[in-house]
Amino acid sequence: MKLRRCAVLYIEPREELAIDWKVVLAGGSALAATTHWVALAPHLDLELRIDADQLAALGALSQTVWVERTVAEQRYGERCVAGLLEQGLLIGDTPQYAAQRERDDTLRATHWRPLSALAHTYGRWRGVTGETGMEAPSFQELLERYGEPPPPTLDIGTGEALKLPPAAAGRMDEQLLQRYTGRNFDLQASVPLEVAARLLQRTFAAQEVRKVGPHSSVLKKTSPSGGGLHPIEAFVLAQRVDGVAPGLYHYHPISHELRPLQTLDSEAAAALARYMLADQHWLSTAPLQVVLVARMERSFWKYRNHQKAYRALALDAGHLSQTFYLLATEAGYPAFITAAINDADIEKTLGLDHLRHAVVAMCGCGPAAQGERTMVELRYGETDAI
Ligand SMILES: Cc1cc2nc3c(=O)[nH]c(=O)nc-3n(C[C@H](O)[C@H](O)[C@H](O)COP(=O)(O)O)c2cc1C
């Protein structure tokens, strides 16, 4: 049997702090720090404690060249090698280790920048709820906790400033100036099918399909996209859209179709929205919700092992979100975007592999309830004249 190290591996000296009560009781102040090694490997999606012998073995074994297991055992010891194979930090070439090898091969084949794979894998959430911290503090509470924030803008430059003329009125003003993040969705209201169709088509659909090779094409959308690749896909969670059964769908950006993935009753759809949105009940009531999913395999086909590729995916999602907001505003609706989502759980629900598909954000919209405009505006306080 042969083995090699997994493709992407970072080792963290993790610190644990504890009070040394013996010293405290003796009148001293004693914060005791202990450290141990933690292996972070995106193909495993686990944090694994390793010892100094394992660290040495991982530091010496190649991620490219296969070696005989017996050779590795002679150098690092049988126990050490067996433990690392079991954990999946070493990859074996026999069927016993096929599952770890498949994950490692997927990571290799996707052309991730290793640090981006790390940031992505270990930045995902599972099961975050109100109790685990989603209820955001108000600005007042933040001021009490952290003191004054840095000023709202940079104040730099030397010499006399060039005062610019006022912005002339323009055709986009109505959408730009009325746009706001809604946290006040009307629980009884639904989104008419033609409004949902326009929102999805103008935000996520191909406005043109351009052939770039005998079997390859790129899409032209209303938002820009890094490299013109448009790696972000829209998965729709319909709660109250006229003519659409509550459930999960994939929105196909060329055929302009909602392709069913899972039908749900209204209650289950509402519960799923809330769970996906990490308990943000002020957003989960929006009748039309969209999960933005980046296909790394599409982006990294061009941007192989690229420092900026992962950042570009988030930028793409941001552009789509603003387009969605403006179209929602045109329809008379507030909208929302959030990255505070249980992305690892959403992957499971949608059957996605986090190494190939990143759940980046969720957005949504729908008619507002009468009354106060948003919860958050109250939290911000009075508006200052500019
Ligand atoms: C990247 C991003 C993440 C956001 N996350 C949340 C969120 O988790 N929960 C929420 O209620 N609003 C979220 N928002 C909305 C902001 O709170 C909102 O844009 C901000 O308060 C300004 O209000 P406005 O959009 O009405 O101008 C997010 C906005 C952006 C751009």
Short mmCIF file of C-alpha atoms in Angstrom, two decimals, residues 27-318:
data_model
loop_
_atom_site.label_atom_id
_atom_site.label_comp_id
_atom_site.label_asym_id
_atom_site.label_seq_id
_atom_site.Cartn_x
_atom_site.Cartn_y
_atom_site.Cartn_z
CA GLY A 27 -2.89 35.31 46.32
CA GLY A 28 -1.49 35.53 42.78
CA SER A 29 -3.26 36.20 39.51
CA ALA A 30 -2.70 33.23 37.29
CA LEU A 31 -3.96 32.79 33.81
CA ALA A 32 -2.51 29.51 32.60
CA ALA A 33 -2.07 28.92 28.86
CA THR A 34 -1.66 25.52 27.27
CA THR A 35 -1.27 24.85 23.57
CA HIS A 36 -1.76 21.85 21.34
CA TRP A 37 -1.59 21.27 17.58
CA VAL A 38 -4.80 21.32 15.57
CA ALA A 39 -4.83 20.11 11.96
CA LEU A 40 -7.24 21.94 9.65
CA ALA A 41 -7.88 20.12 6.39
CA PRO A 42 -10.70 21.41 4.15
CA HIS A 43 -11.36 18.00 2.55
CA LEU A 44 -12.26 16.64 6.01
CA ASP A 45 -14.15 19.68 7.34
CA LEU A 46 -12.97 18.75 10.86
CA GLU A 47 -10.60 20.16 13.45
CA LEU A 48 -8.25 17.35 14.43
CA ARG A 49 -5.93 17.32 17.38
CA ILE A 50 -2.49 15.91 16.52
CA ASP A 51 0.65 15.27 18.53
CA ALA A 52 4.24 16.31 17.91
CA ASP A 53 5.15 12.99 16.20
CA GLN A 54 2.23 13.31 13.81
CA LEU A 55 3.18 16.93 13.14
CA ALA A 56 6.71 15.83 12.21
CA ALA A 57 5.40 13.11 9.89
CA LEU A 58 2.96 15.48 8.17
CA GLY A 59 5.74 18.03 7.71
CA ALA A 60 7.98 15.49 6.02
CA LEU A 61 5.63 13.48 3.80
CA SER A 62 4.90 14.73 0.28
CA GLN A 63 1.43 15.77 -0.84
CA THR A 64 2.35 14.76 -4.39
CA VAL A 65 4.67 11.74 -4.34
CA TRP A 66 3.28 8.43 -3.08
CA VAL A 67 5.50 6.39 -0.74
CA GLU A 68 5.22 2.82 0.51
CA ARG A 69 3.42 2.59 3.84
CA THR A 70 6.21 0.43 5.25
CA VAL A 71 8.76 3.15 4.47
CA ALA A 72 6.66 5.77 6.25
CA GLU A 73 6.19 3.40 9.19
CA GLN A 74 9.91 2.83 9.50
CA ARG A 75 10.46 6.59 9.68
CA TYR A 76 7.53 7.72 11.82
CA GLY A 77 6.27 4.61 13.57
CA GLU A 78 3.29 2.33 12.87
CA ARG A 79 0.99 3.99 15.40
CA CYS A 80 1.64 7.45 14.05
CA VAL A 81 0.99 6.46 10.42
CA ALA A 82 -2.10 4.41 11.28
CA GLY A 83 -3.55 7.34 13.26
CA LEU A 84 -2.99 9.82 10.43
CA LEU A 85 -4.53 7.44 7.86
CA GLU A 86 -7.53 6.94 10.12
CA GLN A 87 -7.98 10.69 10.49
CA GLY A 88 -7.69 11.23 6.73
CA LEU A 89 -4.65 13.51 6.98
CA LEU A 90 -2.64 10.86 5.13
CA ILE A 91 -4.30 9.44 2.05
CA GLY A 92 -3.99 5.72 1.34
CA ASP A 93 -4.38 4.13 -2.10
CA THR A 94 -6.42 1.11 -0.97
CA PRO A 95 -10.25 0.76 -0.90
CA GLN A 96 -10.20 1.11 2.90
CA TYR A 97 -9.25 4.78 2.51
CA ALA A 98 -11.30 5.45 -0.64
CA ALA A 99 -13.70 7.90 1.04
CA GLN A 100 -10.94 10.25 2.26
CA ARG A 101 -9.15 9.90 -1.04
CA GLU A 102 -12.28 10.90 -2.94
CA ARG A 103 -12.62 14.08 -0.82
CA ASP A 104 -8.92 14.89 -1.28
CA ASP A 105 -9.19 14.31 -5.05
CA THR A 106 -12.23 16.60 -5.22
CA LEU A 107 -10.25 19.36 -3.52
CA ARG A 108 -7.29 18.86 -5.87
CA ALA A 109 -9.55 18.84 -8.94
CA THR A 110 -11.35 22.06 -7.97
CA HIS A 111 -8.16 24.21 -8.08
CA TRP A 112 -8.77 25.99 -4.78
CA ARG A 113 -6.25 28.47 -3.46
CA PRO A 114 -5.37 26.61 -0.23
CA LEU A 115 -5.93 29.57 2.12
CA SER A 116 -9.29 30.28 0.49
CA ALA A 117 -10.33 26.65 0.93
CA LEU A 118 -9.44 26.99 4.58
CA ALA A 119 -11.33 30.26 5.07
CA HIS A 120 -14.37 28.86 3.28
CA THR A 121 -14.49 25.50 5.03
CA TYR A 122 -14.02 26.81 8.55
CA GLY A 123 -16.21 29.90 8.11
CA ARG A 124 -19.40 27.91 7.63
CA TRP A 125 -22.19 27.68 10.21
CA ARG A 126 -24.23 24.77 11.46
CA GLY A 127 -27.26 25.06 13.70
CA VAL A 128 -26.75 28.69 14.69
CA THR A 129 -29.87 29.97 16.44
CA GLY A 130 -30.95 32.91 18.55
CA GLU A 131 -29.47 31.25 21.63
CA THR A 132 -26.11 30.96 19.91
CA GLY A 133 -25.91 34.64 19.15
CA MET A 134 -27.98 35.76 16.17
CA GLU A 135 -30.07 38.40 17.94
CA ALA A 136 -28.04 41.47 16.98
CA PRO A 137 -27.42 44.16 19.59
CA SER A 138 -28.80 47.65 18.91
CA PHE A 139 -26.45 50.55 18.21
CA GLN A 140 -27.19 51.80 21.73
CA GLU A 141 -26.04 48.50 23.20
CA LEU A 142 -22.97 48.49 20.98
CA LEU A 143 -22.03 52.00 22.14
CA GLU A 144 -22.32 50.92 25.74
CA ARG A 145 -20.25 47.82 25.11
CA TYR A 146 -17.50 49.15 22.83
CA GLY A 147 -17.56 52.93 23.25
CA GLU A 148 -17.61 55.23 20.25
CA PRO A 149 -17.09 53.57 16.84
CA PRO A 150 -14.52 54.96 14.40
CA PRO A 151 -16.05 57.91 12.47
CA PRO A 152 -18.47 57.05 9.67
CA THR A 153 -16.04 58.18 7.00
CA LEU A 154 -12.40 58.94 6.24
CA ASP A 155 -11.50 62.61 6.56
CA ILE A 156 -8.27 62.94 4.62
CA GLY A 157 -6.63 64.98 1.86
CA THR A 158 -4.69 68.18 1.88
CA GLY A 159 -5.30 71.48 0.14
CA GLU A 160 -8.63 72.96 -0.82
CA ALA A 161 -11.40 70.42 -1.46
CA LEU A 162 -13.22 70.53 -4.79
CA LYS A 163 -16.89 70.91 -3.98
CA LEU A 164 -18.93 68.89 -6.47
CA PRO A 165 -22.27 69.99 -7.95
CA PRO A 166 -25.37 68.37 -6.44
CA ALA A 167 -26.44 65.07 -8.00
CA ALA A 168 -28.87 65.79 -10.81
CA ALA A 169 -32.16 63.92 -10.72
CA GLY A 170 -32.02 60.71 -12.76
CA ARG A 171 -34.17 57.84 -13.91
CA MET A 172 -32.82 55.44 -11.32
CA ASP A 173 -33.48 57.73 -8.38
CA GLU A 174 -36.79 56.22 -7.44
CA GLN A 175 -35.28 52.76 -6.94
CA LEU A 176 -32.01 53.95 -5.45
CA LEU A 177 -33.58 56.27 -2.91
CA GLN A 178 -36.49 54.06 -1.89
CA ARG A 179 -34.40 50.89 -1.47
CA TYR A 180 -34.26 49.59 2.08
CA THR A 181 -33.68 46.39 4.01
CA GLY A 182 -37.02 45.01 5.14
CA ARG A 183 -37.63 43.38 8.45
CA ASN A 184 -41.34 43.95 8.35
CA PHE A 185 -42.75 41.48 5.84
CA ASP A 186 -46.51 41.06 5.68
CA LEU A 187 -47.26 37.51 6.82
CA GLN A 188 -50.49 37.41 4.83
CA ALA A 189 -49.18 38.84 1.56
CA SER A 190 -47.81 36.90 -1.37
CA VAL A 191 -45.75 37.85 -4.39
CA PRO A 192 -47.63 37.67 -7.70
CA LEU A 193 -46.07 35.21 -10.15
CA GLU A 194 -45.29 37.84 -12.76
CA VAL A 195 -43.44 39.97 -10.16
CA ALA A 196 -41.39 36.97 -8.99
CA ALA A 197 -40.69 36.06 -12.60
CA ARG A 198 -39.41 39.56 -13.42
CA LEU A 199 -37.30 39.68 -10.26
CA LEU A 200 -35.67 36.35 -11.01
CA GLN A 201 -35.28 36.96 -14.72
CA ARG A 202 -33.77 40.42 -14.45
CA THR A 203 -31.50 39.49 -11.56
CA PHE A 204 -30.36 35.96 -12.24
CA ALA A 205 -31.21 35.04 -15.83
CA ALA A 206 -29.03 35.16 -18.90
CA GLN A 207 -30.03 38.17 -20.95
CA GLU A 208 -27.83 36.72 -23.70
CA VAL A 209 -25.96 33.46 -24.15
CA ARG A 210 -22.65 33.89 -25.95
CA LYS A 211 -20.90 30.93 -27.54
CA VAL A 212 -17.16 30.97 -26.81
CA GLY A 213 -16.26 27.50 -28.07
CA PRO A 214 -17.89 24.54 -29.80
CA HIS A 215 -19.36 23.34 -26.50
CA SER A 216 -18.87 26.35 -24.24
CA SER A 217 -20.84 29.48 -23.58
CA VAL A 218 -20.89 32.42 -21.22
CA LEU A 219 -23.93 34.27 -19.97
CA LYS A 220 -24.60 37.99 -20.04
CA LYS A 221 -26.56 39.13 -17.00
CA THR A 222 -27.68 42.50 -15.65
CA SER A 223 -24.93 42.38 -12.98
CA PRO A 224 -21.20 42.14 -13.68
CA SER A 225 -19.26 38.97 -12.88
CA GLY A 226 -15.55 38.27 -12.44
CA GLY A 227 -14.19 36.85 -15.69
CA GLY A 228 -17.73 36.90 -17.13
CA LEU A 229 -18.18 33.41 -15.70
CA HIS A 230 -21.32 34.02 -13.62
CA PRO A 231 -20.62 31.24 -11.15
CA ILE A 232 -23.51 32.19 -8.84
CA GLU A 233 -26.68 30.14 -9.06
CA ALA A 234 -30.06 30.97 -7.54
CA PHE A 235 -31.93 28.43 -5.44
CA VAL A 236 -35.42 29.64 -4.60
CA LEU A 237 -37.29 29.00 -1.39
CA ALA A 238 -40.86 29.93 -2.26
CA GLN A 239 -43.09 30.54 0.75
CA ARG A 240 -45.88 32.65 -0.69
CA VAL A 241 -45.53 33.12 -4.42
CA ASP A 242 -48.81 32.93 -6.35
CA GLY A 243 -48.95 29.83 -8.50
CA VAL A 244 -45.80 28.30 -6.98
CA ALA A 245 -46.16 25.45 -4.48
CA PRO A 246 -44.16 26.22 -1.32
CA GLY A 247 -40.77 24.54 -1.56
CA LEU A 248 -37.24 24.61 -2.85
CA TYR A 249 -36.40 25.11 -6.50
CA HIS A 250 -33.41 25.68 -8.70
CA TYR A 251 -33.90 28.69 -10.93
CA HIS A 252 -32.51 27.86 -14.36
CA PRO A 253 -30.97 31.05 -15.75
CA ILE A 254 -31.27 30.09 -19.41
CA SER A 255 -34.64 28.34 -19.57
CA HIS A 256 -36.13 30.75 -16.97
CA GLU A 257 -37.74 27.88 -15.10
CA LEU A 258 -38.18 26.92 -11.48
CA ARG A 259 -37.11 23.31 -11.27
CA PRO A 260 -38.53 21.62 -8.17
CA LEU A 261 -36.14 20.12 -5.62
CA GLN A 262 -38.37 19.68 -2.61
CA THR A 263 -42.05 20.46 -2.07
CA LEU A 264 -42.95 21.64 1.42
CA ASP A 265 -46.10 22.67 3.19
CA SER A 266 -46.28 26.33 4.27
CA GLU A 267 -45.28 25.54 7.84
CA ALA A 268 -42.28 23.48 6.81
CA ALA A 269 -41.19 26.17 4.34
CA ALA A 270 -41.40 28.82 7.07
CA ALA A 271 -39.43 26.64 9.50
CA LEU A 272 -36.80 25.90 6.87
CA ALA A 273 -36.41 29.61 6.04
CA ARG A 274 -35.91 30.43 9.68
CA TYR A 275 -33.42 27.62 10.16
CA MET A 276 -31.45 28.56 7.04
CA LEU A 277 -31.39 32.19 8.19
CA ALA A 278 -29.91 31.22 11.56
CA ASP A 279 -33.11 32.13 13.37
CA GLN A 280 -33.43 35.64 11.90
CA HIS A 281 -37.21 35.65 12.14
CA TRP A 282 -37.33 39.27 10.97
CA LEU A 283 -36.05 38.10 7.56
CA SER A 284 -37.45 34.58 7.34
CA THR A 285 -41.01 35.79 6.78
CA ALA A 286 -40.19 37.20 3.32
CA PRO A 287 -42.39 35.27 0.89
CA LEU A 288 -39.69 34.93 -1.79
CA GLN A 289 -36.22 33.87 -0.70
CA VAL A 290 -33.16 33.11 -2.79
CA VAL A 291 -30.03 31.22 -1.75
CA LEU A 292 -26.98 32.41 -3.68
CA VAL A 293 -24.65 29.51 -4.40
CA ALA A 294 -21.25 29.92 -6.04
CA ARG A 295 -19.97 27.16 -8.27
CA MET A 296 -16.27 27.16 -7.57
CA GLU A 297 -15.68 24.64 -10.32
CA ARG A 298 -16.89 27.21 -12.86
CA SER A 299 -14.86 30.12 -11.43
CA PHE A 300 -11.71 28.18 -10.63
CA TRP A 301 -11.69 26.60 -14.10
CA LYS A 302 -10.21 29.96 -15.13
CA TYR A 303 -8.91 31.26 -11.80
CA ARG A 304 -6.83 28.24 -10.81
CA ASN A 305 -5.20 28.46 -7.41
CA HIS A 306 -5.86 32.20 -7.62
CA GLN A 307 -5.50 34.62 -4.68
CA LYS A 308 -8.51 36.74 -5.68
CA ALA A 309 -10.96 34.13 -6.94
CA TYR A 310 -12.75 33.52 -3.65
CA ARG A 311 -13.14 37.26 -3.04
CA ALA A 312 -14.60 37.67 -6.53
CA LEU A 313 -17.35 35.15 -5.71
CA ALA A 314 -18.51 37.30 -2.79
CA LEU A 315 -18.39 40.40 -4.98
CA ASP A 316 -20.50 38.68 -7.62
CA ALA A 317 -23.09 37.78 -4.98
CA GLY A 318 -23.10 41.39 -3.78
#
